[in-house]
Amino acid sequence: MKFLYLLLSVAFPAFANDYDVTWLRINAPPFSMPANSSDSGICDDIVDEIIARTPDLKHDSIHLPQMRLKSYFEQGKNVCVPCLIKRDNHPLVTFSTRTSVYPPMGIVTTAQKQRSITEKHGSPVRLYSLLNDKGLRYGQGAGRKYSPWIEQIKSRVQNNQAVTLNYRGADQASVLGDMLVNERIDFGIDYPFIASYYNRHHDAQLVTLPIANNQENLVFGAIGCAKRADNDFATTFINRINPIIRDHILPGESYRQHQSNWLSEYFNDFSQVYEKHLLTKKPAQHAGSEKRNTN
């Protein structure tokens, strides 16, 4: 028996250890809802489905601010985040197959400042020009990351534009709206559904302006697990759940409808986009525009 256990320990490192998974749910509605909420965020359902389909594993969940994610990945614990932007060759994170498709990010501002921004920086907005405008204040939540294309432009003007950071720990999706409404900043960058969510819950009038050369840049979400965790945890767990995601969760009517409820209004044809980019077994039959009509 000891010999058999030794063989299994060598062949399957995760088997020989206490194979547990801690899900890090970001305090950022509408992605993940607070633990006491009756609503289900964009990324909550996939965690629940994976837990239900892997009863042999130990699962735990904690809610935390986005700015604390990096420290968990650096510590190399058995942690996964259900809602990250999928990136290539990340030094700390191993990603699953795509789990969500989001509309292009845009400039979030108030209805009062919309006209002054578009008159000076165009419509769609020229992001490089806007970020270089020292007469306007840019802000974001601490730890917030954007699509690679936007991050590249931001890095080019990082030293020219002061950035107002909000370190508020709870309800991090509201940090941008709070700074705009309280006039601490003039604009930020995020998904259009972030502005819509804030408007519904705070009786505000935030608007999202399209960014030039970014209107076709869909953003893909995925589960991300700590690459530094012992016993090749990230690869082992991702290899375990990828077939579950591809073959069961993504094609399932429940998950598909849940994503549609949150995101469909930001696409001309969400069903087509979902099939084309997320369903490997059933690609979209007709090619079409993936951006929302902004006219």
Coordinates of C-alpha atoms in Angstrom, one line a residue:
M1 CA 0.0 0.0 0.0
K2 CA 2.8 2.4 0.8
F3 CA 4.4 1.6 -2.5
L4 CA 1.2 2.4 -4.3
Y5 CA 0.8 5.7 -2.5
L6 CA 4.4 6.6 -3.4
L7 CA 3.7 5.9 -7.1
L8 CA 0.6 8.0 -7.0
S9 CA 2.5 10.8 -5.2
V10 CA 5.0 10.9 -8.0
A11 CA 2.6 10.6 -10.9
F12 CA -0.2 12.8 -9.5
P13 CA 1.2 15.4 -7.0
A14 CA -2.2 16.9 -6.3
F15 CA -3.4 13.5 -5.2
A16 CA -0.7 13.2 -2.5
N17 CA -1.6 16.6 -0.9
D18 CA -4.7 18.1 0.5
Y19 CA -6.1 19.2 -2.8
D20 CA -8.2 22.3 -1.9
V21 CA -9.2 25.3 -3.9
T22 CA -9.8 28.7 -2.6
W23 CA -11.9 31.0 -4.8
L24 CA -11.0 34.7 -4.6
R25 CA -14.2 36.6 -5.4
I26 CA -13.4 40.3 -6.0
N27 CA -15.6 42.9 -4.2
A28 CA -16.7 44.3 -7.5
P29 CA -20.4 44.0 -8.5
P30 CA -21.6 43.2 -11.0
F31 CA -18.8 40.7 -11.5
S32 CA -19.1 39.1 -8.0
M33 CA -21.8 40.0 -5.6
P34 CA -21.4 40.3 -1.8
A35 CA -21.7 37.1 0.1
N36 CA -25.0 38.3 1.6
S37 CA -26.6 39.3 -1.7
S38 CA -29.4 37.3 -3.3
D39 CA -28.3 38.3 -6.8
S40 CA -25.7 36.4 -8.8
G41 CA -22.9 38.3 -10.5
I42 CA -21.5 37.8 -13.9
C43 CA -18.8 35.5 -12.6
D44 CA -20.6 33.9 -9.7
D45 CA -22.5 31.1 -11.5
I46 CA -19.4 29.5 -13.0
V47 CA -17.9 29.0 -9.6
D48 CA -21.1 27.4 -8.3
E49 CA -21.2 25.1 -11.3
I50 CA -17.6 24.0 -11.0
I51 CA -18.0 23.3 -7.3
A52 CA -21.1 21.2 -8.0
R53 CA -19.2 19.2 -10.7
T54 CA -16.1 18.6 -8.6
P55 CA -17.5 17.2 -5.3
D56 CA -14.3 15.3 -4.6
L57 CA -12.3 18.6 -4.1
K58 CA -12.4 20.9 -1.2
H59 CA -13.7 24.4 -2.2
D60 CA -13.7 27.6 -0.2
S61 CA -14.5 31.2 -1.1
I62 CA -13.4 34.5 0.3
H63 CA -14.3 38.0 -0.8
L64 CA -11.6 40.6 -1.1
P65 CA -10.6 43.9 -2.8
Q66 CA -9.0 43.6 -6.2
M67 CA -5.8 45.2 -5.0
R68 CA -5.1 42.2 -2.8
L69 CA -5.2 39.6 -5.6
K70 CA -1.5 39.9 -6.6
S71 CA -0.3 39.1 -3.1
Y72 CA -2.2 35.8 -3.0
F73 CA -0.8 34.8 -6.4
E74 CA 2.7 35.7 -5.3
Q75 CA 2.4 33.6 -2.1
G76 CA 1.7 30.6 -4.2
K77 CA -1.4 29.3 -2.5
N78 CA -4.1 27.1 -4.1
V79 CA -6.2 30.1 -5.2
C80 CA -8.2 30.8 -8.3
V81 CA -10.1 33.9 -9.4
P82 CA -13.2 33.4 -11.5
C83 CA -13.1 36.7 -13.3
L84 CA -9.9 37.8 -14.8
I85 CA -9.0 39.2 -18.2
K86 CA -7.4 36.4 -20.1
R87 CA -3.8 37.2 -21.0
D88 CA -0.9 35.4 -22.7
N89 CA 2.2 34.3 -20.8
H90 CA 1.3 35.8 -17.4
P91 CA 4.1 35.2 -14.8
L92 CA 1.7 34.5 -11.9
V93 CA -1.5 33.2 -13.4
T94 CA -2.5 30.1 -15.4
F95 CA -5.7 30.7 -17.3
S96 CA -8.6 28.5 -18.2
T97 CA -10.4 28.4 -21.5
R98 CA -12.5 31.5 -22.1
T99 CA -15.5 31.8 -19.9
S100 CA -17.0 35.2 -20.8
V101 CA -16.9 37.7 -23.6
Y102 CA -17.2 41.4 -22.8
P103 CA -17.9 44.5 -24.9
P104 CA -15.0 46.8 -25.6
M105 CA -14.0 49.1 -22.8
G106 CA -14.8 52.8 -23.1
I107 CA -14.4 56.2 -21.4
V108 CA -16.7 56.5 -18.5
T109 CA -17.6 60.1 -17.5
T110 CA -20.6 62.2 -16.4
A111 CA -23.3 63.4 -18.8
Q112 CA -22.2 67.0 -18.0
K113 CA -18.6 66.4 -19.2
Q114 CA -19.4 64.2 -22.2
R115 CA -19.6 67.1 -24.6
S116 CA -16.4 68.8 -23.6
I117 CA -14.5 65.5 -23.9
T118 CA -15.8 64.6 -27.4
E119 CA -15.4 68.2 -28.7
K120 CA -11.7 68.2 -27.8
H121 CA -10.8 64.5 -28.2
G122 CA -13.2 63.3 -30.8
S123 CA -16.0 60.8 -31.0
P124 CA -14.9 58.0 -30.8
V125 CA -12.5 59.4 -28.2
R126 CA -8.8 59.4 -29.0
L127 CA -7.4 57.7 -25.9
Y128 CA -3.8 58.9 -26.2
S129 CA -5.0 62.5 -26.7
L130 CA -7.4 62.3 -23.7
L131 CA -4.8 60.8 -21.4
N132 CA -2.4 63.6 -22.3
D133 CA -4.9 66.3 -21.5
K134 CA -3.5 67.8 -18.3
G135 CA -6.7 69.8 -17.9
L136 CA -8.7 66.7 -17.1
R137 CA -8.3 64.3 -14.2
Y138 CA -8.1 60.6 -14.8
G139 CA -8.9 58.0 -12.1
Q140 CA -9.3 54.3 -11.4
G141 CA -9.7 51.9 -8.6
A142 CA -6.4 50.6 -7.0
G143 CA -5.4 47.3 -8.6
R144 CA -7.7 47.8 -11.7
K145 CA -6.3 46.3 -14.9
Y146 CA -7.5 46.8 -18.4
S147 CA -7.1 45.1 -21.8
P148 CA -3.5 44.8 -23.1
W149 CA -4.1 47.5 -25.8
I150 CA -5.4 50.0 -23.3
E151 CA -2.6 49.2 -20.8
Q152 CA 0.0 49.8 -23.5
I153 CA -1.4 53.3 -24.3
K154 CA -1.6 54.1 -20.6
S155 CA 2.0 53.1 -20.1
R156 CA 3.1 55.5 -22.8
V157 CA 1.6 58.5 -21.0
Q158 CA 1.9 57.3 -17.4
N159 CA 4.4 60.0 -16.4
N160 CA 2.5 62.8 -18.0
Q161 CA -0.9 62.3 -16.4
A162 CA -1.6 62.2 -12.7
V163 CA -3.7 59.2 -11.7
T164 CA -6.2 59.5 -8.9
L165 CA -6.5 56.1 -7.1
N166 CA -9.4 54.9 -5.0
Y167 CA -8.5 52.4 -2.3
R168 CA -12.0 51.8 -1.0
G169 CA -12.2 48.1 -0.1
A170 CA -15.9 47.3 -0.5
D171 CA -18.0 47.4 -3.6
Q172 CA -15.0 48.2 -5.8
A173 CA -17.1 48.5 -9.0
S174 CA -18.5 51.7 -7.5
V175 CA -15.2 53.4 -6.9
L176 CA -15.1 54.9 -10.4
G177 CA -18.7 56.2 -10.2
D178 CA -18.1 57.7 -6.7
M179 CA -15.1 59.6 -7.9
L180 CA -16.9 60.9 -11.0
V181 CA -20.1 62.0 -9.1
N182 CA -18.1 63.6 -6.4
E183 CA -16.0 65.4 -9.1
R184 CA -12.7 64.1 -7.8
I185 CA -12.0 63.0 -11.4
D186 CA -13.3 63.8 -14.9
F187 CA -13.1 60.4 -16.5
G188 CA -12.1 56.8 -16.2
I189 CA -11.9 53.7 -18.3
D190 CA -14.2 50.6 -17.9
Y191 CA -16.9 48.5 -19.5
P192 CA -20.2 50.1 -20.4
F193 CA -22.1 47.8 -18.0
I194 CA -20.1 49.2 -15.1
A195 CA -21.6 52.7 -15.8
S196 CA -25.1 51.2 -16.3
Y197 CA -24.9 49.2 -13.0
Y198 CA -23.8 52.3 -11.1
N199 CA -26.5 54.4 -12.6
R200 CA -29.2 51.9 -11.6
H201 CA -28.0 51.7 -8.0
H202 CA -27.1 55.3 -7.4
D203 CA -29.5 57.3 -9.5
A204 CA -26.6 58.8 -11.4
Q205 CA -26.0 59.8 -15.1
L206 CA -22.8 58.2 -16.1
V207 CA -22.1 57.7 -19.8
T208 CA -19.7 55.5 -21.7
L209 CA -17.9 56.9 -24.7
P210 CA -16.4 54.6 -27.4
I211 CA -12.6 54.7 -27.8
A212 CA -11.2 55.1 -31.2
N213 CA -9.5 52.0 -32.7
N214 CA -10.9 50.0 -29.8
Q215 CA -14.5 49.3 -30.9
E216 CA -13.7 45.8 -32.2
N217 CA -11.5 44.9 -29.2
L218 CA -13.7 42.4 -27.3
V219 CA -12.4 41.4 -23.9
F220 CA -12.3 37.8 -22.9
G221 CA -12.7 36.6 -19.3
A222 CA -11.3 33.4 -17.8
I223 CA -10.6 31.7 -14.5
G224 CA -7.1 32.3 -13.3
C225 CA -5.2 30.1 -10.9
A226 CA -1.9 30.7 -9.0
K227 CA 1.0 29.5 -11.1
R228 CA 3.4 29.4 -8.1
A229 CA 1.2 27.1 -6.0
D230 CA 2.9 23.8 -5.0
N231 CA 2.6 20.5 -6.9
D232 CA 1.7 22.2 -10.2
F233 CA -1.7 23.1 -8.8
A234 CA -2.7 25.6 -11.4
T235 CA -2.1 23.3 -14.4
T236 CA -3.7 20.3 -12.7
F237 CA -6.8 22.2 -11.7
I238 CA -7.2 24.0 -15.0
N239 CA -6.8 20.7 -16.9
R240 CA -9.5 19.3 -14.7
I241 CA -12.0 22.1 -15.2
N242 CA -11.4 23.0 -18.9
P243 CA -13.4 20.1 -20.2
I244 CA -16.2 20.8 -17.7
I245 CA -16.3 24.4 -18.9
R246 CA -16.2 23.7 -22.6
D247 CA -18.5 20.6 -22.7
H248 CA -21.0 21.4 -20.0
I249 CA -21.1 24.9 -18.6
L250 CA -20.7 27.1 -21.7
P251 CA -23.2 25.2 -23.8
G252 CA -25.6 24.9 -21.0
E253 CA -28.8 27.0 -21.3
S254 CA -28.6 28.2 -17.7
Y255 CA -25.1 29.7 -17.9
R256 CA -25.6 31.1 -21.4
Q257 CA -28.9 32.9 -20.3
H258 CA -27.1 34.2 -17.2
Q259 CA -24.4 35.8 -19.3
S260 CA -27.0 37.1 -21.7
N261 CA -29.0 38.8 -18.9
W262 CA -25.9 40.8 -17.9
L263 CA -24.3 41.5 -21.3
S264 CA -26.7 41.2 -24.3
E265 CA -27.7 44.9 -24.4
Y266 CA -24.1 45.8 -25.2
F267 CA -23.9 43.8 -28.4
N268 CA -25.9 43.8 -31.7
D269 CA -26.3 40.0 -31.4
F270 CA -24.9 38.6 -28.2
S271 CA -25.9 35.0 -29.1
Q272 CA -23.8 35.1 -32.2
V273 CA -20.8 36.6 -30.4
Y274 CA -21.2 34.0 -27.6
E275 CA -21.2 31.1 -30.1
K276 CA -18.3 32.4 -32.1
H277 CA -15.9 33.1 -29.3
L278 CA -16.9 30.7 -26.5
L279 CA -18.5 27.6 -28.0
T280 CA -15.8 25.5 -29.6
K281 CA -18.2 22.8 -30.6
K282 CA -20.7 25.1 -32.3
P283 CA -19.2 28.1 -34.0
A284 CA -21.4 30.9 -35.3
Q285 CA -22.9 30.2 -38.7
H286 CA -22.8 33.8 -39.9
A287 CA -20.0 36.3 -39.4
G288 CA -21.2 39.8 -38.3
S289 CA -20.3 42.9 -36.4
E290 CA -19.3 42.2 -32.8
K291 CA -19.4 45.8 -31.7
R292 CA -22.4 47.6 -30.4
N293 CA -23.9 50.3 -32.7
T294 CA -22.8 53.5 -31.1
N295 CA -24.6 55.8 -33.5

